[in-house]
mmCIF file of N, CA, C and O in Angstrom:
data_model
loop_
_atom_site.group_PDB
_atom_site.id
_atom_site.type_symbol
_atom_site.label_atom_id
_atom_site.label_comp_id
_atom_site.label_asym_id
_atom_site.label_seq_id
_atom_site.Cartn_x
_atom_site.Cartn_y
_atom_site.Cartn_z
ATOM 1 N N MET A 274 111.377 104.239 59.161
ATOM 2 C CA MET A 274 111.249 103.928 60.567
ATOM 3 C C MET A 274 112.549 103.361 61.099
ATOM 4 O O MET A 274 113.309 102.756 60.377
ATOM 5 N N ASN A 275 112.720 103.529 62.397
ATOM 6 C CA ASN A 275 113.901 103.024 63.063
ATOM 7 C C ASN A 275 113.698 101.546 63.373
ATOM 8 O O ASN A 275 112.680 101.134 63.905
ATOM 9 N N ASP A 276 114.677 100.718 63.058
ATOM 10 C CA ASP A 276 114.555 99.280 63.293
ATOM 11 C C ASP A 276 114.632 98.923 64.775
ATOM 12 O O ASP A 276 114.195 97.858 65.179
ATOM 13 N N ALA A 277 115.206 99.796 65.610
ATOM 14 C CA ALA A 277 115.380 99.499 67.028
ATOM 15 C C ALA A 277 114.083 99.631 67.813
ATOM 16 O O ALA A 277 113.941 99.074 68.881
ATOM 17 N N VAL A 278 113.102 100.343 67.290
ATOM 18 C CA VAL A 278 111.836 100.547 67.987
ATOM 19 C C VAL A 278 110.795 99.630 67.356
ATOM 20 O O VAL A 278 110.550 99.706 66.166
ATOM 21 N N PRO A 279 110.183 98.753 68.162
ATOM 22 C CA PRO A 279 109.166 97.868 67.582
ATOM 23 C C PRO A 279 107.929 98.672 67.185
ATOM 24 O O PRO A 279 107.608 99.675 67.797
ATOM 25 N N GLN A 280 107.281 98.214 66.175
ATOM 26 C CA GLN A 280 106.074 98.882 65.708
ATOM 27 C C GLN A 280 104.912 98.549 66.629
ATOM 28 O O GLN A 280 104.901 97.530 67.296
ATOM 29 N N ALA A 281 103.923 99.426 66.657
ATOM 30 C CA ALA A 281 102.747 99.203 67.485
ATOM 31 C C ALA A 281 102.052 97.942 67.032
ATOM 32 O O ALA A 281 101.902 97.680 65.850
ATOM 33 N N GLY A 282 101.637 97.135 67.979
ATOM 34 C CA GLY A 282 100.936 95.899 67.657
ATOM 35 C C GLY A 282 101.879 94.730 67.468
ATOM 36 O O GLY A 282 101.454 93.585 67.459
ATOM 37 N N ALA A 283 103.156 94.960 67.287
ATOM 38 C CA ALA A 283 104.108 93.868 67.124
ATOM 39 C C ALA A 283 104.430 93.282 68.480
ATOM 40 O O ALA A 283 104.580 93.997 69.461
ATOM 41 N N GLN A 284 104.523 91.975 68.574
ATOM 42 C CA GLN A 284 104.840 91.313 69.836
ATOM 43 C C GLN A 284 106.327 91.059 69.923
ATOM 44 O O GLN A 284 106.963 90.721 68.932
ATOM 45 N N GLU A 285 106.855 91.247 71.150
ATOM 46 C CA GLU A 285 108.274 90.992 71.357
ATOM 47 C C GLU A 285 108.491 89.502 71.539
ATOM 48 O O GLU A 285 107.636 88.804 72.059
ATOM 49 N N PRO A 286 109.641 88.992 71.138
ATOM 50 C CA PRO A 286 109.912 87.558 71.308
ATOM 51 C C PRO A 286 110.069 87.223 72.786
ATOM 52 O O PRO A 286 110.482 88.043 73.591
ATOM 53 N N GLU A 287 109.729 86.002 73.159
ATOM 54 C CA GLU A 287 109.879 85.511 74.531
ATOM 55 C C GLU A 287 111.366 85.371 74.850
ATOM 56 O O GLU A 287 112.129 84.808 74.083
ATOM 57 N N THR A 288 111.773 85.928 76.005
ATOM 58 C CA THR A 288 113.177 85.847 76.389
ATOM 59 C C THR A 288 113.371 84.946 77.595
ATOM 60 O O THR A 288 114.485 84.657 77.966
ATOM 61 N N GLY A 289 112.280 84.556 78.268
ATOM 62 C CA GLY A 289 112.406 83.702 79.434
ATOM 63 C C GLY A 289 112.566 84.478 80.730
ATOM 64 O O GLY A 289 112.603 83.911 81.804
ATOM 65 N N THR A 290 112.681 85.795 80.648
ATOM 66 C CA THR A 290 112.788 86.605 81.865
ATOM 67 C C THR A 290 111.533 87.435 82.008
ATOM 68 O O THR A 290 110.964 87.901 81.021
ATOM 69 N N GLU A 291 111.137 87.619 83.241
ATOM 70 C CA GLU A 291 109.934 88.397 83.508
ATOM 71 C C GLU A 291 110.316 89.859 83.691
ATOM 72 O O GLU A 291 111.279 90.172 84.397
ATOM 73 N N LEU A 292 109.605 90.736 83.064
ATOM 74 C CA LEU A 292 109.855 92.154 83.206
ATOM 75 C C LEU A 292 109.302 92.634 84.546
ATOM 76 O O LEU A 292 108.311 92.106 85.039
ATOM 77 N N PRO A 293 109.941 93.621 85.167
ATOM 78 C CA PRO A 293 109.431 94.130 86.445
ATOM 79 C C PRO A 293 108.056 94.770 86.251
ATOM 80 O O PRO A 293 107.773 95.363 85.221
ATOM 81 N N ARG A 294 107.215 94.581 87.276
ATOM 82 C CA ARG A 294 105.867 95.137 87.207
ATOM 83 C C ARG A 294 105.886 96.620 87.549
ATOM 84 O O ARG A 294 106.717 97.073 88.322
ATOM 85 N N ALA A 295 104.935 97.322 86.996
ATOM 86 C CA ALA A 295 104.782 98.735 87.334
ATOM 87 C C ALA A 295 104.230 98.833 88.750
ATOM 88 O O ALA A 295 103.677 97.877 89.282
ATOM 89 N N ARG A 296 104.351 99.993 89.368
ATOM 90 C CA ARG A 296 103.894 100.179 90.749
ATOM 91 C C ARG A 296 102.420 99.845 90.922
ATOM 92 O O ARG A 296 102.018 99.275 91.902
ATOM 93 N N ASP A 297 101.608 100.219 89.961
ATOM 94 C CA ASP A 297 100.183 99.974 90.104
ATOM 95 C C ASP A 297 99.820 98.514 89.870
ATOM 96 O O ASP A 297 98.701 98.104 90.103
ATOM 97 N N GLU A 298 100.767 97.696 89.425
ATOM 98 C CA GLU A 298 100.528 96.278 89.188
ATOM 99 C C GLU A 298 101.075 95.404 90.314
ATOM 100 O O GLU A 298 101.108 94.209 90.202
ATOM 101 N N ALA A 299 101.501 95.988 91.422
ATOM 102 C CA ALA A 299 102.083 95.225 92.521
ATOM 103 C C ALA A 299 101.022 94.339 93.155
ATOM 104 O O ALA A 299 99.831 94.631 93.135
ATOM 105 N N GLU A 300 101.482 93.234 93.713
ATOM 106 C CA GLU A 300 100.571 92.339 94.413
ATOM 107 C C GLU A 300 100.064 93.032 95.676
ATOM 108 O O GLU A 300 100.718 93.930 96.204
ATOM 109 N N PRO A 301 98.919 92.628 96.194
ATOM 110 C CA PRO A 301 98.311 93.334 97.329
ATOM 111 C C PRO A 301 99.224 93.509 98.539
ATOM 112 O O PRO A 301 99.270 94.564 99.119
ATOM 113 N N GLY A 302 99.984 92.532 98.957
ATOM 114 C CA GLY A 302 100.836 92.638 100.145
ATOM 115 C C GLY A 302 102.073 93.485 99.929
ATOM 116 O O GLY A 302 102.653 94.004 100.869
ATOM 117 N N GLU A 303 102.499 93.639 98.692
ATOM 118 C CA GLU A 303 103.723 94.381 98.405
ATOM 119 C C GLU A 303 103.556 95.877 98.655
ATOM 120 O O GLU A 303 104.489 96.540 99.076
ATOM 121 N N ALA A 304 102.393 96.428 98.429
ATOM 122 C CA ALA A 304 102.171 97.855 98.608
ATOM 123 C C ALA A 304 102.304 98.242 100.077
ATOM 124 O O ALA A 304 102.921 99.243 100.411
ATOM 125 N N GLU A 305 101.746 97.435 100.975
ATOM 126 C CA GLU A 305 101.851 97.734 102.397
ATOM 127 C C GLU A 305 103.296 97.596 102.870
ATOM 128 O O GLU A 305 103.765 98.371 103.693
ATOM 129 N N ALA A 306 104.009 96.604 102.372
ATOM 130 C CA ALA A 306 105.404 96.389 102.777
ATOM 131 C C ALA A 306 106.294 97.533 102.315
ATOM 132 O O ALA A 306 107.238 97.918 102.996
ATOM 133 N N ALA A 307 105.989 98.116 101.179
ATOM 134 C CA ALA A 307 106.804 99.218 100.665
ATOM 135 C C ALA A 307 106.632 100.477 101.498
ATOM 136 O O ALA A 307 107.533 101.299 101.570
ATOM 137 N N HIS A 308 105.488 100.640 102.156
ATOM 138 C CA HIS A 308 105.219 101.834 102.955
ATOM 139 C C HIS A 308 105.380 101.594 104.446
ATOM 140 O O HIS A 308 105.141 102.492 105.238
ATOM 141 N N ALA A 309 105.785 100.401 104.837
ATOM 142 C CA ALA A 309 105.976 100.097 106.257
ATOM 143 C C ALA A 309 107.216 100.835 106.766
ATOM 144 O O ALA A 309 108.192 101.012 106.035
ATOM 145 N N PRO A 310 107.181 101.298 108.015
ATOM 146 C CA PRO A 310 108.357 102.004 108.546
ATOM 147 C C PRO A 310 109.543 101.059 108.697
ATOM 148 O O PRO A 310 109.383 99.877 108.996
ATOM 149 N N ALA A 311 110.703 101.602 108.467
ATOM 150 C CA ALA A 311 111.931 100.814 108.604
ATOM 151 C C ALA A 311 112.238 100.625 110.090
ATOM 152 O O ALA A 311 111.832 101.428 110.927
ATOM 153 N N GLY A 312 112.946 99.581 110.409
ATOM 154 C CA GLY A 312 113.326 99.325 111.792
ATOM 155 C C GLY A 312 114.451 100.242 112.230
ATOM 156 O O GLY A 312 114.988 101.023 111.439
ATOM 157 N N PRO A 313 114.799 100.173 113.503
ATOM 158 C CA PRO A 313 115.894 101.019 114.017
ATOM 159 C C PRO A 313 117.196 100.719 113.296
ATOM 160 O O PRO A 313 117.504 99.568 113.000
ATOM 161 N N ALA A 314 117.945 101.755 113.014
ATOM 162 C CA ALA A 314 119.248 101.609 112.359
ATOM 163 C C ALA A 314 120.176 102.701 112.880
ATOM 164 O O ALA A 314 119.761 103.835 113.058
ATOM 165 N N PRO A 315 121.436 102.341 113.145
ATOM 166 C CA PRO A 315 122.393 103.358 113.613
ATOM 167 C C PRO A 315 122.583 104.452 112.569
ATOM 168 O O PRO A 315 122.610 104.194 111.377
ATOM 169 N N LEU A 316 122.707 105.692 113.044
ATOM 170 C CA LEU A 316 122.925 106.810 112.135
ATOM 171 C C LEU A 316 124.386 106.943 111.743
ATOM 172 O O LEU A 316 124.704 107.555 110.736
ATOM 173 N N GLY A 317 125.283 106.406 112.559
ATOM 174 C CA GLY A 317 126.697 106.472 112.239
ATOM 175 C C GLY A 317 127.286 107.861 112.415
ATOM 176 O O GLY A 317 128.205 108.235 111.698
ATOM 177 N N VAL A 318 126.743 108.635 113.333
ATOM 178 C CA VAL A 318 127.266 109.978 113.582
ATOM 179 C C VAL A 318 128.492 109.857 114.479
ATOM 180 O O VAL A 318 128.410 109.295 115.572
ATOM 181 N N PRO A 319 129.650 110.339 114.034
ATOM 182 C CA PRO A 319 130.854 110.235 114.874
ATOM 183 C C PRO A 319 130.753 111.163 116.079
ATOM 184 O O PRO A 319 130.202 112.261 115.994
ATOM 185 N N ARG A 320 131.284 110.706 117.202
ATOM 186 C CA ARG A 320 131.286 111.499 118.431
ATOM 187 C C ARG A 320 132.726 111.710 118.852
ATOM 188 O O ARG A 320 133.403 110.765 119.227
ATOM 189 N N ALA A 321 133.176 112.930 118.784
ATOM 190 C CA ALA A 321 134.551 113.262 119.163
ATOM 191 C C ALA A 321 134.619 113.471 120.673
ATOM 192 O O ALA A 321 133.712 114.064 121.254
ATOM 193 N N PRO A 322 135.669 112.978 121.323
ATOM 194 C CA PRO A 322 135.794 113.198 122.771
ATOM 195 C C PRO A 322 135.960 114.683 123.081
ATOM 196 O O PRO A 322 136.599 115.424 122.350
ATOM 197 N N THR A 323 135.362 115.100 124.203
ATOM 198 C CA THR A 323 135.404 116.502 124.589
ATOM 199 C C THR A 323 136.500 116.786 125.604
ATOM 200 O O THR A 323 136.862 117.943 125.810
ATOM 201 N N GLY A 324 136.988 115.744 126.268
ATOM 202 C CA GLY A 324 137.981 115.945 127.316
ATOM 203 C C GLY A 324 137.363 115.977 128.702
ATOM 204 O O GLY A 324 138.058 115.925 129.700
ATOM 205 N N ASP A 325 136.059 116.044 128.796
ATOM 206 C CA ASP A 325 135.349 116.007 130.068
ATOM 207 C C ASP A 325 134.649 114.652 130.153
ATOM 208 O O ASP A 325 133.792 114.330 129.322
ATOM 209 N N ALA A 326 135.028 113.864 131.160
ATOM 210 C CA ALA A 326 134.516 112.495 131.263
ATOM 211 C C ALA A 326 132.995 112.462 131.388
ATOM 212 O O ALA A 326 132.329 111.618 130.775
ATOM 213 N N GLY A 327 132.412 113.364 132.161
ATOM 214 C CA GLY A 327 130.960 113.391 132.328
ATOM 215 C C GLY A 327 130.229 113.696 131.038
ATOM 216 O O GLY A 327 129.218 113.070 130.713
ATOM 217 N N VAL A 328 130.739 114.658 130.281
ATOM 218 C CA VAL A 328 130.126 115.019 129.005
ATOM 219 C C VAL A 328 130.299 113.882 128.002
ATOM 220 O O VAL A 328 129.368 113.531 127.274
ATOM 221 N N ASP A 329 131.484 113.281 127.968
ATOM 222 C CA ASP A 329 131.721 112.165 127.050
ATOM 223 C C ASP A 329 130.786 110.996 127.349
ATOM 224 O O ASP A 329 130.279 110.348 126.428
ATOM 225 N N ASP A 330 130.525 110.722 128.632
ATOM 226 C CA ASP A 330 129.586 109.650 128.998
ATOM 227 C C ASP A 330 128.182 109.963 128.491
ATOM 228 O O ASP A 330 127.490 109.086 127.978
ATOM 229 N N ARG A 331 127.759 111.199 128.637
ATOM 230 C CA ARG A 331 126.419 111.599 128.167
ATOM 231 C C ARG A 331 126.335 111.444 126.649
ATOM 232 O O ARG A 331 125.332 110.975 126.128
ATOM 233 N N LEU A 332 127.374 111.858 125.935
ATOM 234 C CA LEU A 332 127.354 111.752 124.478
ATOM 235 C C LEU A 332 127.368 110.297 124.024
ATOM 236 O O LEU A 332 126.735 109.950 123.029
ATOM 237 N N ARG A 333 128.071 109.445 124.760
ATOM 238 C CA ARG A 333 128.049 108.009 124.424
ATOM 239 C C ARG A 333 126.652 107.430 124.634
ATOM 240 O O ARG A 333 126.255 106.505 123.952
ATOM 241 N N ARG A 334 125.923 107.986 125.571
ATOM 242 C CA ARG A 334 124.547 107.521 125.840
ATOM 243 C C ARG A 334 123.654 107.748 124.625
ATOM 244 O O ARG A 334 122.680 107.018 124.430
ATOM 245 N N LEU A 335 123.967 108.722 123.793
ATOM 246 C CA LEU A 335 123.178 108.944 122.577
ATOM 247 C C LEU A 335 123.174 107.723 121.661
ATOM 248 O O LEU A 335 122.218 107.515 120.912
ATOM 249 N N ALA A 336 124.214 106.908 121.726
ATOM 250 C CA ALA A 336 124.273 105.705 120.886
ATOM 251 C C ALA A 336 123.164 104.725 121.243
ATOM 252 O O ALA A 336 122.775 103.900 120.411
ATOM 253 N N ASP A 337 122.626 104.810 122.460
ATOM 254 C CA ASP A 337 121.521 103.925 122.845
ATOM 255 C C ASP A 337 120.288 104.170 121.982
ATOM 256 O O ASP A 337 119.484 103.260 121.774
ATOM 257 N N ALA A 338 120.121 105.369 121.486
ATOM 258 C CA ALA A 338 118.964 105.685 120.645
ATOM 259 C C ALA A 338 119.049 104.995 119.288
ATOM 260 O O ALA A 338 118.031 104.811 118.625
ATOM 261 N N ASP A 339 120.249 104.597 118.871
ATOM 262 C CA ASP A 339 120.415 103.944 117.569
ATOM 263 C C ASP A 339 119.655 102.627 117.477
ATOM 264 O O ASP A 339 119.291 102.199 116.387
ATOM 265 N N HIS A 340 119.411 101.975 118.600
ATOM 266 C CA HIS A 340 118.797 100.652 118.583
ATOM 267 C C HIS A 340 117.340 100.685 119.037
ATOM 268 O O HIS A 340 116.735 99.644 119.217
ATOM 269 N N LEU A 341 116.787 101.881 119.222
ATOM 270 C CA LEU A 341 115.405 102.029 119.656
ATOM 271 C C LEU A 341 114.543 102.552 118.516
ATOM 272 O O LEU A 341 115.042 103.199 117.599
ATOM 273 N N THR A 342 113.264 102.291 118.609
ATOM 274 C CA THR A 342 112.354 102.918 117.663
ATOM 275 C C THR A 342 112.250 104.395 118.039
ATOM 276 O O THR A 342 112.656 104.798 119.132
ATOM 277 N N THR A 343 111.686 105.187 117.175
ATOM 278 C CA THR A 343 111.637 106.623 117.433
ATOM 279 C C THR A 343 110.855 106.955 118.701
ATOM 280 O O THR A 343 111.115 107.975 119.332
ATOM 281 N N ASP A 344 109.931 106.103 119.108
ATOM 282 C CA ASP A 344 109.191 106.337 120.351
ATOM 283 C C ASP A 344 110.116 106.323 121.561
ATOM 284 O O ASP A 344 109.853 107.002 122.543
ATOM 285 N N GLY A 345 111.202 105.562 121.510
ATOM 286 C CA GLY A 345 112.125 105.463 122.630
ATOM 287 C C GLY A 345 113.203 106.534 122.638
ATOM 288 O O GLY A 345 113.932 106.671 123.618
ATOM 289 N N HIS A 346 113.326 107.289 121.568
ATOM 290 C CA HIS A 346 114.382 108.306 121.482
ATOM 291 C C HIS A 346 114.217 109.402 122.523
ATOM 292 O O HIS A 346 115.197 109.885 123.078
ATOM 293 N N ILE A 347 112.996 109.808 122.796
ATOM 294 C CA ILE A 347 112.768 110.950 123.684
ATOM 295 C C ILE A 347 113.341 110.692 125.072
ATOM 296 O O ILE A 347 113.925 111.583 125.683
ATOM 297 N N GLU A 348 113.212 109.471 125.564
ATOM 298 C CA GLU A 348 113.750 109.144 126.889
ATOM 299 C C GLU A 348 115.272 109.309 126.915
ATOM 300 O O GLU A 348 115.830 109.875 127.853
ATOM 301 N N VAL A 349 115.928 108.840 125.860
ATOM 302 C CA VAL A 349 117.390 108.952 125.785
ATOM 303 C C VAL A 349 117.793 110.419 125.663
ATOM 304 O O VAL A 349 118.694 110.890 126.358
ATOM 305 N N TYR A 350 117.118 111.156 124.786
ATOM 306 C CA TYR A 350 117.466 112.568 124.589
ATOM 307 C C TYR A 350 117.259 113.377 125.864
ATOM 308 O O TYR A 350 118.073 114.246 126.193
ATOM 309 N N GLU A 351 116.164 113.120 126.575
ATOM 310 C CA GLU A 351 115.922 113.853 127.824
ATOM 311 C C GLU A 351 116.981 113.523 128.874
ATOM 312 O O GLU A 351 117.434 114.408 129.596
ATOM 313 N N ASP A 352 117.391 112.254 128.931
ATOM 314 C CA ASP A 352 118.421 111.863 129.883
ATOM 315 C C ASP A 352 119.747 112.544 129.559
ATOM 316 O O ASP A 352 120.428 113.071 130.444
ATOM 317 N N VAL A 353 120.115 112.567 128.295
ATOM 318 C CA VAL A 353 121.360 113.215 127.876
ATOM 319 C C VAL A 353 121.281 114.720 128.136
ATOM 320 O O VAL A 353 122.228 115.317 128.662
ATOM 321 N N HIS A 354 120.157 115.325 127.818
ATOM 322 C CA HIS A 354 119.994 116.767 128.044
ATOM 323 C C HIS A 354 120.120 117.088 129.528
ATOM 324 O O HIS A 354 120.797 118.049 129.911
ATOM 325 N N ARG A 355 119.485 116.287 130.368
ATOM 326 C CA ARG A 355 119.561 116.500 131.819
ATOM 327 C C ARG A 355 121.011 116.397 132.304
ATOM 328 O O ARG A 355 121.482 117.227 133.084
ATOM 329 N N GLY A 356 121.740 115.394 131.817
ATOM 330 C CA GLY A 356 123.134 115.219 132.215
ATOM 331 C C GLY A 356 124.028 116.356 131.759
ATOM 332 O O GLY A 356 124.895 116.824 132.505
ATOM 333 N N LEU A 357 123.823 116.833 130.525
ATOM 334 C CA LEU A 357 124.628 117.952 130.021
ATOM 335 C C LEU A 357 124.296 119.246 130.764
ATOM 336 O O LEU A 357 125.180 120.034 131.073
ATOM 337 N N ARG A 358 123.021 119.437 131.083
ATOM 338 C CA ARG A 358 122.616 120.622 131.847
ATOM 339 C C ARG A 358 123.247 120.595 133.243
ATOM 340 O O ARG A 358 123.743 121.610 133.739
ATOM 341 N N ASP A 359 123.268 119.406 133.864
ATOM 342 C CA ASP A 359 123.895 119.273 135.185
ATOM 343 C C ASP A 359 125.392 119.564 135.113
ATOM 344 O O ASP A 359 125.963 120.169 136.016
ATOM 345 N N ALA A 360 126.029 119.120 134.029
ATOM 346 C CA ALA A 360 127.464 119.374 133.868
ATOM 347 C C ALA A 360 127.731 120.879 133.729
ATOM 348 O O ALA A 360 128.702 121.398 134.296
ATOM 349 N N LEU A 361 126.873 121.572 133.004
ATOM 350 C CA LEU A 361 127.042 123.028 132.874
ATOM 351 C C LEU A 361 126.776 123.738 134.195
ATOM 352 O O LEU A 361 127.477 124.690 134.550
ATOM 353 N N THR A 362 125.796 123.279 134.932
ATOM 354 C CA THR A 362 125.499 123.874 136.239
ATOM 355 C C THR A 362 126.667 123.675 137.186
ATOM 356 O O THR A 362 127.008 124.579 137.964
ATOM 357 N N ALA A 363 127.300 122.516 137.117
ATOM 358 C CA ALA A 363 128.450 122.247 137.978
ATOM 359 C C ALA A 363 129.607 123.183 137.660
ATOM 360 O O ALA A 363 130.378 123.543 138.549
ATOM 361 N N LEU A 364 129.733 123.585 136.406
ATOM 362 C CA LEU A 364 130.790 124.541 136.057
ATOM 363 C C LEU A 364 130.570 125.871 136.755
ATOM 364 O O LEU A 364 131.526 126.522 137.172
ATOM 365 N N ASP A 365 129.323 126.280 136.891
ATOM 366 C CA ASP A 365 129.023 127.540 137.572
ATOM 367 C C ASP A 365 129.290 127.453 139.072
ATOM 368 O O ASP A 365 129.597 128.456 139.706
ATOM 369 N N ALA A 366 129.182 126.283 139.642
ATOM 370 C CA ALA A 366 129.337 126.115 141.086
ATOM 371 C C ALA A 366 130.802 126.013 141.512
ATOM 372 O O ALA A 366 131.116 126.164 142.683
ATOM 373 N N ARG A 367 131.689 125.733 140.582
ATOM 374 C CA ARG A 367 133.106 125.605 140.930
ATOM 375 C C ARG A 367 133.679 126.955 141.340
ATOM 376 O O ARG A 367 133.406 127.972 140.704
ATOM 377 N N PRO A 368 134.501 126.949 142.380
ATOM 378 C CA PRO A 368 135.147 128.223 142.731
ATOM 379 C C PRO A 368 136.224 128.563 141.702
ATOM 380 O O PRO A 368 137.002 127.722 141.293
ATOM 381 N N GLY A 369 136.223 129.763 141.302
ATOM 382 C CA GLY A 369 137.213 130.226 140.343
ATOM 383 C C GLY A 369 138.186 131.154 141.021
ATOM 384 O O GLY A 369 138.225 131.261 142.249
ATOM 385 N N PRO A 370 138.993 131.843 140.257
ATOM 386 C CA PRO A 370 139.923 132.802 140.861
ATOM 387 C C PRO A 370 139.123 133.923 141.517
ATOM 388 O O PRO A 370 138.020 134.243 141.095
ATOM 389 N N PRO A 371 139.684 134.522 142.543
ATOM 390 C CA PRO A 371 138.944 135.589 143.216
ATOM 391 C C PRO A 371 138.725 136.771 142.277
ATOM 392 O O PRO A 371 139.559 137.083 141.429
ATOM 393 N N ALA A 372 137.597 137.381 142.444
ATOM 394 C CA ALA A 372 137.263 138.538 141.622
ATOM 395 C C ALA A 372 138.119 139.721 142.069
ATOM 396 O O ALA A 372 138.463 139.842 143.244
ATOM 397 N N PRO A 373 138.490 140.586 141.156
ATOM 398 C CA PRO A 373 139.275 141.768 141.551
ATOM 399 C C PRO A 373 138.425 142.654 142.464
ATOM 400 O O PRO A 373 137.202 142.707 142.330
ATOM 401 N N PRO A 374 139.058 143.339 143.377
ATOM 402 C CA PRO A 374 138.287 144.187 144.281
ATOM 403 C C PRO A 374 137.607 145.321 143.512
ATOM 404 O O PRO A 374 138.129 145.827 142.521
ATOM 405 N N ALA A 375 136.461 145.675 143.992
ATOM 406 C CA ALA A 375 135.720 146.776 143.359
ATOM 407 C C ALA A 375 136.457 148.079 143.617
ATOM 408 O O ALA A 375 136.976 148.296 144.721
ATOM 409 N N PRO A 376 136.529 148.955 142.645
ATOM 410 C CA PRO A 376 137.238 150.229 142.860
ATOM 411 C C PRO A 376 136.467 151.096 143.869
ATOM 412 O O PRO A 376 135.250 151.136 143.893
ATOM 413 N N SER A 377 137.196 151.748 144.675
ATOM 414 C CA SER A 377 136.626 152.641 145.676
ATOM 415 C C SER A 377 136.660 154.054 145.142
ATOM 416 O O SER A 377 137.550 154.405 144.355
ATOM 417 N N PRO A 378 135.721 154.909 145.520
ATOM 418 C CA PRO A 378 135.764 156.290 145.008
ATOM 419 C C PRO A 378 137.006 157.042 145.489
ATOM 420 O O PRO A 378 137.393 158.050 144.908
ATOM 421 N N TYR A 379 137.677 156.531 146.512
ATOM 422 C CA TYR A 379 138.865 157.214 147.053
ATOM 423 C C TYR A 379 140.156 156.743 146.398
ATOM 424 O O TYR A 379 141.216 157.245 146.704
ATOM 425 N N ASP A 380 140.069 155.718 145.498
ATOM 426 C CA ASP A 380 141.257 155.180 144.861
ATOM 427 C C ASP A 380 141.647 155.951 143.592
ATOM 428 O O ASP A 380 142.582 155.570 142.915
ATOM 429 N N ARG A 381 140.982 157.004 143.279
ATOM 430 C CA ARG A 381 141.292 157.741 142.052
ATOM 431 C C ARG A 381 142.524 158.599 142.275
ATOM 432 O O ARG A 381 142.640 159.335 143.232
ATOM 433 N N ARG A 382 143.447 158.470 141.373
ATOM 434 C CA ARG A 382 144.673 159.267 141.457
ATOM 435 C C ARG A 382 144.711 160.193 140.268
ATOM 436 O O ARG A 382 144.458 159.803 139.140
ATOM 437 N N SER A 383 145.081 161.386 140.498
ATOM 438 C CA SER A 383 145.141 162.313 139.386
ATOM 439 C C SER A 383 146.507 162.898 139.221
ATOM 440 O O SER A 383 147.385 162.858 139.978
#
């Protein structure tokens, strides 16, 4: 037999330290605490500037969700989505360079 493995029925000497309990031996309050939801915590997702002040402001607003419970995230996400959608709509409304004139059937040269 291997000397490092105690034989069945042999008692180990007292060391003065308590061994950790198995999961099924936890005290009654510990089981609920282990399954309780964690509080809000920042995700630490880096946000790179886009160069558009309006878009950058909306993206910075996402940091507000870091300090809310998940129930509060939807309000922040909807606000950011609305702001980004408005920014895209504003791009469509800006006047751009004039469109080239449509070709006329009489402009064909052969």
